Tab-separated table of C-alpha atoms in Angstrom:
chain	number	residue	atom	x	y	z
A	21	MET	CA	8.109	7.482	-43.141
A	22	THR	CA	8.874	8.186	-46.840
A	23	TRP	CA	11.079	11.148	-45.943
A	24	LEU	CA	13.209	8.929	-43.728
A	25	GLY	CA	13.807	6.470	-46.569
A	26	GLY	CA	14.731	9.281	-48.971
A	27	TRP	CA	17.079	10.826	-46.430
A	28	LEU	CA	18.844	7.512	-45.888
A	29	ARG	CA	19.253	7.031	-49.639
A	30	GLU	CA	20.784	10.491	-50.016
A	31	LEU	CA	23.153	9.859	-47.128
A	32	ILE	CA	24.311	6.522	-48.560
A	33	LEU	CA	24.870	8.056	-52.008
A	34	VAL	CA	26.916	10.909	-50.557
A	35	VAL	CA	29.095	8.515	-48.557
A	36	LEU	CA	29.694	6.317	-51.609
A	37	MET	CA	30.517	9.363	-53.722
A	38	ALA	CA	32.971	10.609	-51.100
A	39	ALA	CA	34.738	7.246	-51.037
A	40	PHE	CA	34.896	7.185	-54.841
A	41	VAL	CA	36.304	10.716	-55.070
A	42	GLU	CA	38.924	9.892	-52.431
A	43	MET	CA	40.029	6.924	-54.493
A	44	LEU	CA	40.395	9.125	-57.602
A	45	LEU	CA	42.741	11.629	-55.959
A	46	PRO	CA	46.156	11.592	-57.715
A	47	GLY	CA	48.308	12.354	-54.681
A	48	LYS	CA	48.163	12.604	-50.947
A	49	SER	CA	48.783	16.351	-50.924
A	50	MET	CA	45.125	17.174	-51.647
A	51	GLU	CA	43.720	14.287	-49.629
A	52	ARG	CA	43.332	16.444	-46.497
A	53	TYR	CA	41.289	19.119	-48.271
A	54	ALA	CA	39.216	16.545	-50.119
A	55	ARG	CA	38.310	14.816	-46.866
A	56	LEU	CA	37.322	18.156	-45.337
A	57	VAL	CA	35.017	18.989	-48.240
A	58	LEU	CA	33.493	15.532	-48.319
A	59	SER	CA	32.920	15.579	-44.533
A	60	LEU	CA	31.082	18.898	-44.824
A	61	LEU	CA	28.982	17.455	-47.638
A	62	VAL	CA	28.043	14.408	-45.534
A	63	LEU	CA	27.220	16.650	-42.564
A	64	LEU	CA	24.935	18.834	-44.693
A	65	THR	CA	23.181	15.744	-45.975
A	66	MET	CA	22.605	14.513	-42.432
A	67	LEU	CA	21.207	17.894	-41.373
A	68	SER	CA	18.984	18.309	-44.427
A	69	PRO	CA	15.761	17.090	-42.688
A	70	ILE	CA	16.238	19.612	-39.884
A	71	VAL	CA	16.927	22.408	-42.363
A	72	SER	CA	13.834	21.546	-44.404
A	73	LEU	CA	11.752	21.432	-41.236
A	74	LEU	CA	12.957	24.889	-40.202
A	75	LYS	CA	12.316	26.308	-43.661
A	76	GLY	CA	8.790	24.928	-44.031
A	77	ASP	CA	5.642	25.329	-41.933
A	78	ALA	CA	6.263	22.893	-39.093
A	79	ALA	CA	2.787	23.241	-37.583
A	80	LYS	CA	1.107	22.548	-40.910
A	81	GLU	CA	3.228	19.498	-41.603
A	82	LEU	CA	2.604	18.195	-38.114
A	83	SER	CA	-1.158	18.560	-38.493
A	84	VAL	CA	-1.026	16.782	-41.847
A	85	ALA	CA	0.980	13.920	-40.349
A	86	LEU	CA	-1.450	13.595	-37.436
A	87	GLY	CA	-4.390	13.572	-39.832
A	88	GLN	CA	-2.828	10.790	-41.859
A	89	GLN	CA	-2.141	8.817	-38.710
A	90	GLU	CA	-5.762	9.176	-37.632
A	91	GLN	CA	-7.060	8.073	-41.041
A	92	GLN	CA	-4.830	5.009	-40.987
A	93	GLY	CA	-6.251	3.913	-37.635
A	94	GLY	CA	-3.185	4.621	-35.547
A	95	LEU	CA	-2.902	5.792	-32.000
A	96	LEU	CA	-5.367	8.662	-32.260
A	97	SER	CA	-8.181	6.485	-33.601
A	98	GLY	CA	-7.849	4.185	-30.615
A	99	ALA	CA	-7.869	6.995	-28.065
A	100	GLY	CA	-11.410	6.202	-26.940
A	101	ARG	CA	-10.622	2.550	-26.524
A	102	GLY	CA	-7.417	3.449	-24.698
A	103	ALA	CA	-9.331	5.685	-22.292
A	104	GLY	CA	-11.745	2.845	-21.531
A	105	GLU	CA	-8.874	0.469	-20.895
A	106	LEU	CA	-7.247	3.054	-18.627
A	107	GLU	CA	-10.435	3.363	-16.576
A	108	GLN	CA	-10.590	-0.429	-16.280
A	109	ILE	CA	-6.981	-0.544	-15.106
A	110	LEU	CA	-7.658	2.150	-12.502
A	111	ALA	CA	-10.765	0.294	-11.296
A	112	ASP	CA	-8.779	-2.927	-10.951
A	113	GLY	CA	-6.126	-1.043	-9.013
A	114	ARG	CA	-8.729	0.358	-6.617
A	115	MET	CA	-10.173	-3.122	-6.087
A	116	LEU	CA	-6.729	-4.542	-5.343
A	117	ALA	CA	-6.029	-1.710	-2.897
A	118	ALA	CA	-9.341	-2.313	-1.104
A	119	GLY	CA	-8.622	-6.044	-0.880
A	120	ALA	CA	-5.146	-5.408	0.508
A	121	LYS	CA	-6.572	-2.978	3.085
A	122	GLU	CA	-9.194	-5.503	4.169
A	123	GLN	CA	-6.579	-8.236	4.468
A	124	GLY	CA	-4.388	-5.931	6.543
A	125	LEU	CA	-7.292	-5.183	8.902
A	126	GLN	CA	-7.967	-8.908	9.291
A	127	LEU	CA	-4.343	-9.634	10.169
A	128	ALA	CA	-4.277	-6.757	12.656
A	129	ALA	CA	-7.520	-7.994	14.248
A	130	GLU	CA	-6.057	-11.483	14.669
A	131	GLU	CA	-2.940	-10.016	16.287
A	132	VAL	CA	-4.969	-7.899	18.732
A	133	ALA	CA	-7.220	-10.880	19.533
A	134	GLY	CA	-4.181	-13.028	20.315
A	135	GLN	CA	-2.793	-10.425	22.711
A	136	MET	CA	-6.166	-10.036	24.448
A	137	GLN	CA	-6.510	-13.814	24.740
A	138	GLU	CA	-3.113	-14.068	26.442
A	139	GLN	CA	-3.996	-11.269	28.875
A	140	VAL	CA	-7.368	-12.788	29.794
A	141	ALA	CA	-5.867	-16.265	30.239
A	142	GLY	CA	-3.108	-14.853	32.430
A	143	SER	CA	-5.581	-12.910	34.591
A	144	THR	CA	-8.203	-15.654	35.054
A	145	GLY	CA	-6.079	-18.777	34.771
A	146	LEU	CA	-8.582	-20.344	32.363
A	147	GLN	CA	-7.473	-22.227	29.288
A	148	GLY	CA	-9.304	-22.444	25.994
A	149	ILE	CA	-10.553	-18.851	25.967
A	150	LYS	CA	-11.369	-17.586	22.483
A	151	VAL	CA	-11.282	-13.865	21.694
A	152	THR	CA	-12.588	-12.400	18.443
A	153	VAL	CA	-11.847	-8.794	17.480
A	154	LYS	CA	-13.385	-6.829	14.614
A	155	LEU	CA	-11.618	-3.768	13.238
A	156	GLY	CA	-12.986	-0.974	11.100
A	157	LEU	CA	-11.771	2.268	9.559
A	158	SER	CA	-12.658	5.637	11.004
A	159	LYS	CA	-11.465	9.185	10.391
A	160	ALA	CA	-9.328	10.361	13.288
A	161	SER	CA	-9.593	13.922	14.505
A	162	GLY	CA	-6.601	16.049	13.620
A	163	LEU	CA	-5.489	13.853	10.710
A	164	GLY	CA	-7.700	15.317	8.014
A	165	SER	CA	-9.370	12.727	5.812
A	166	GLU	CA	-6.957	9.933	6.738
A	167	GLU	CA	-8.663	6.793	8.047
A	168	VAL	CA	-7.205	4.807	10.934
A	169	PRO	CA	-8.175	1.316	12.186
A	170	VAL	CA	-10.396	1.208	15.290
A	171	ILE	CA	-11.851	-1.687	17.313
A	172	THR	CA	-15.564	-2.031	16.559
A	173	ALA	CA	-16.404	-5.240	18.462
A	174	VAL	CA	-14.775	-7.710	20.864
A	175	THR	CA	-16.220	-11.179	21.595
A	176	VAL	CA	-14.855	-13.361	24.427
A	177	SER	CA	-15.921	-17.039	24.495
A	178	LEU	CA	-15.249	-19.005	27.704
A	179	PRO	CA	-14.628	-22.773	27.612
A	180	ALA	CA	-17.558	-25.099	28.429
A	181	SER	CA	-15.829	-26.509	31.542
A	182	ALA	CA	-15.532	-23.058	33.106
A	183	GLY	CA	-19.210	-22.298	32.484
A	184	ALA	CA	-20.323	-25.656	33.924
A	185	GLY	CA	-18.182	-25.132	37.029
A	186	GLN	CA	-19.644	-21.690	37.658
A	187	ALA	CA	-23.219	-22.956	37.156
A	188	GLY	CA	-22.669	-25.931	39.500
A	189	GLY	CA	-21.271	-23.679	42.195
A	190	ALA	CA	-24.298	-21.399	41.976
A	191	GLU	CA	-26.780	-24.320	42.249
A	192	GLU	CA	-25.063	-25.994	45.212
A	193	GLY	CA	-25.139	-22.741	47.124
A	194	GLY	CA	-21.728	-23.331	48.625
A	195	THR	CA	-22.691	-26.455	50.674
A	196	ASP	CA	-19.889	-28.580	49.263
A	197	SER	CA	-16.432	-27.338	48.559
A	198	PRO	CA	-14.196	-28.822	45.835
A	199	SER	CA	-11.587	-31.367	46.861
A	200	GLY	CA	-8.372	-29.809	48.012
A	201	ALA	CA	-9.923	-26.378	48.716
A	202	GLU	CA	-9.982	-24.976	52.240
A	203	PRO	CA	-13.328	-23.675	53.595
A	204	ILE	CA	-13.652	-19.974	54.143
A	205	ARG	CA	-13.945	-19.075	57.847
A	206	ILE	CA	-15.296	-15.766	59.095
A	207	GLU	CA	-14.108	-14.728	62.539
A	208	PRO	CA	-16.710	-13.197	64.922
A	209	VAL	CA	-16.606	-9.477	65.414
A	210	VAL	CA	-15.083	-8.476	68.758
A	211	PRO	CA	-17.127	-5.802	70.567
A	212	VAL	CA	-15.383	-2.506	71.017
A	213	GLN	CA	-15.832	-0.470	74.214
A	214	VAL	CA	-15.374	3.255	74.054
A	215	GLN	CA	-14.344	4.948	77.354
A	216	ILE	CA	-15.183	8.554	78.079
A	217	GLY	CA	-13.361	9.974	81.057
A	218	GLY	CA	-11.065	8.175	83.522
A	219	GLY	CA	-11.320	4.750	85.076
A	220	THR	CA	-12.161	1.342	83.774
A	221	PRO	CA	-15.695	0.159	82.863
A	222	ALA	CA	-15.782	-2.068	86.014
A	223	GLU	CA	-15.060	0.886	88.287
A	224	ARG	CA	-17.778	2.976	86.623
A	225	ARG	CA	-20.344	0.138	87.128
A	226	LYS	CA	-19.534	0.113	90.859
């Protein structure tokens, strides 16, 4: 950064000299030309680093500056450490993404289980049914390597009262019916007579 300090010093000196020369002008007739010359001088001073860079070997100076930066323990010396930190950041990002995906699957499984529980309760009329759904990821055909959630397992738990009622009904063998329930009656089968030809069955027996 020594060249930057020298360039700033030159620029400040030129500006001060221009102000001093403008003060020494005897009349205002030459003030316009003096300002033009001084402005060009200030502009050349500002562009001097670019001119020197174009005149010299830019690649050589750049390599020298990079070598000095590396010797002083700047950015290049910590490249290995920076690469390790980058790998750690990427690993943390992958872990966070996996955790978010797992949490999303859990929420989706709870939503599907709730819908199944409502459907089963509405179909059977039983209360207290518990449905557990497990979701997993699987590659769907036609979507390349993209993974989609699929149902891997469904567990339905009936309430204890429903299980006891079904077991009691099986042991009693249907001898006693619950209070308020009408017994099931089976009507006898009426015999069917098939007639072939004319006349009634009584006439044919005669």
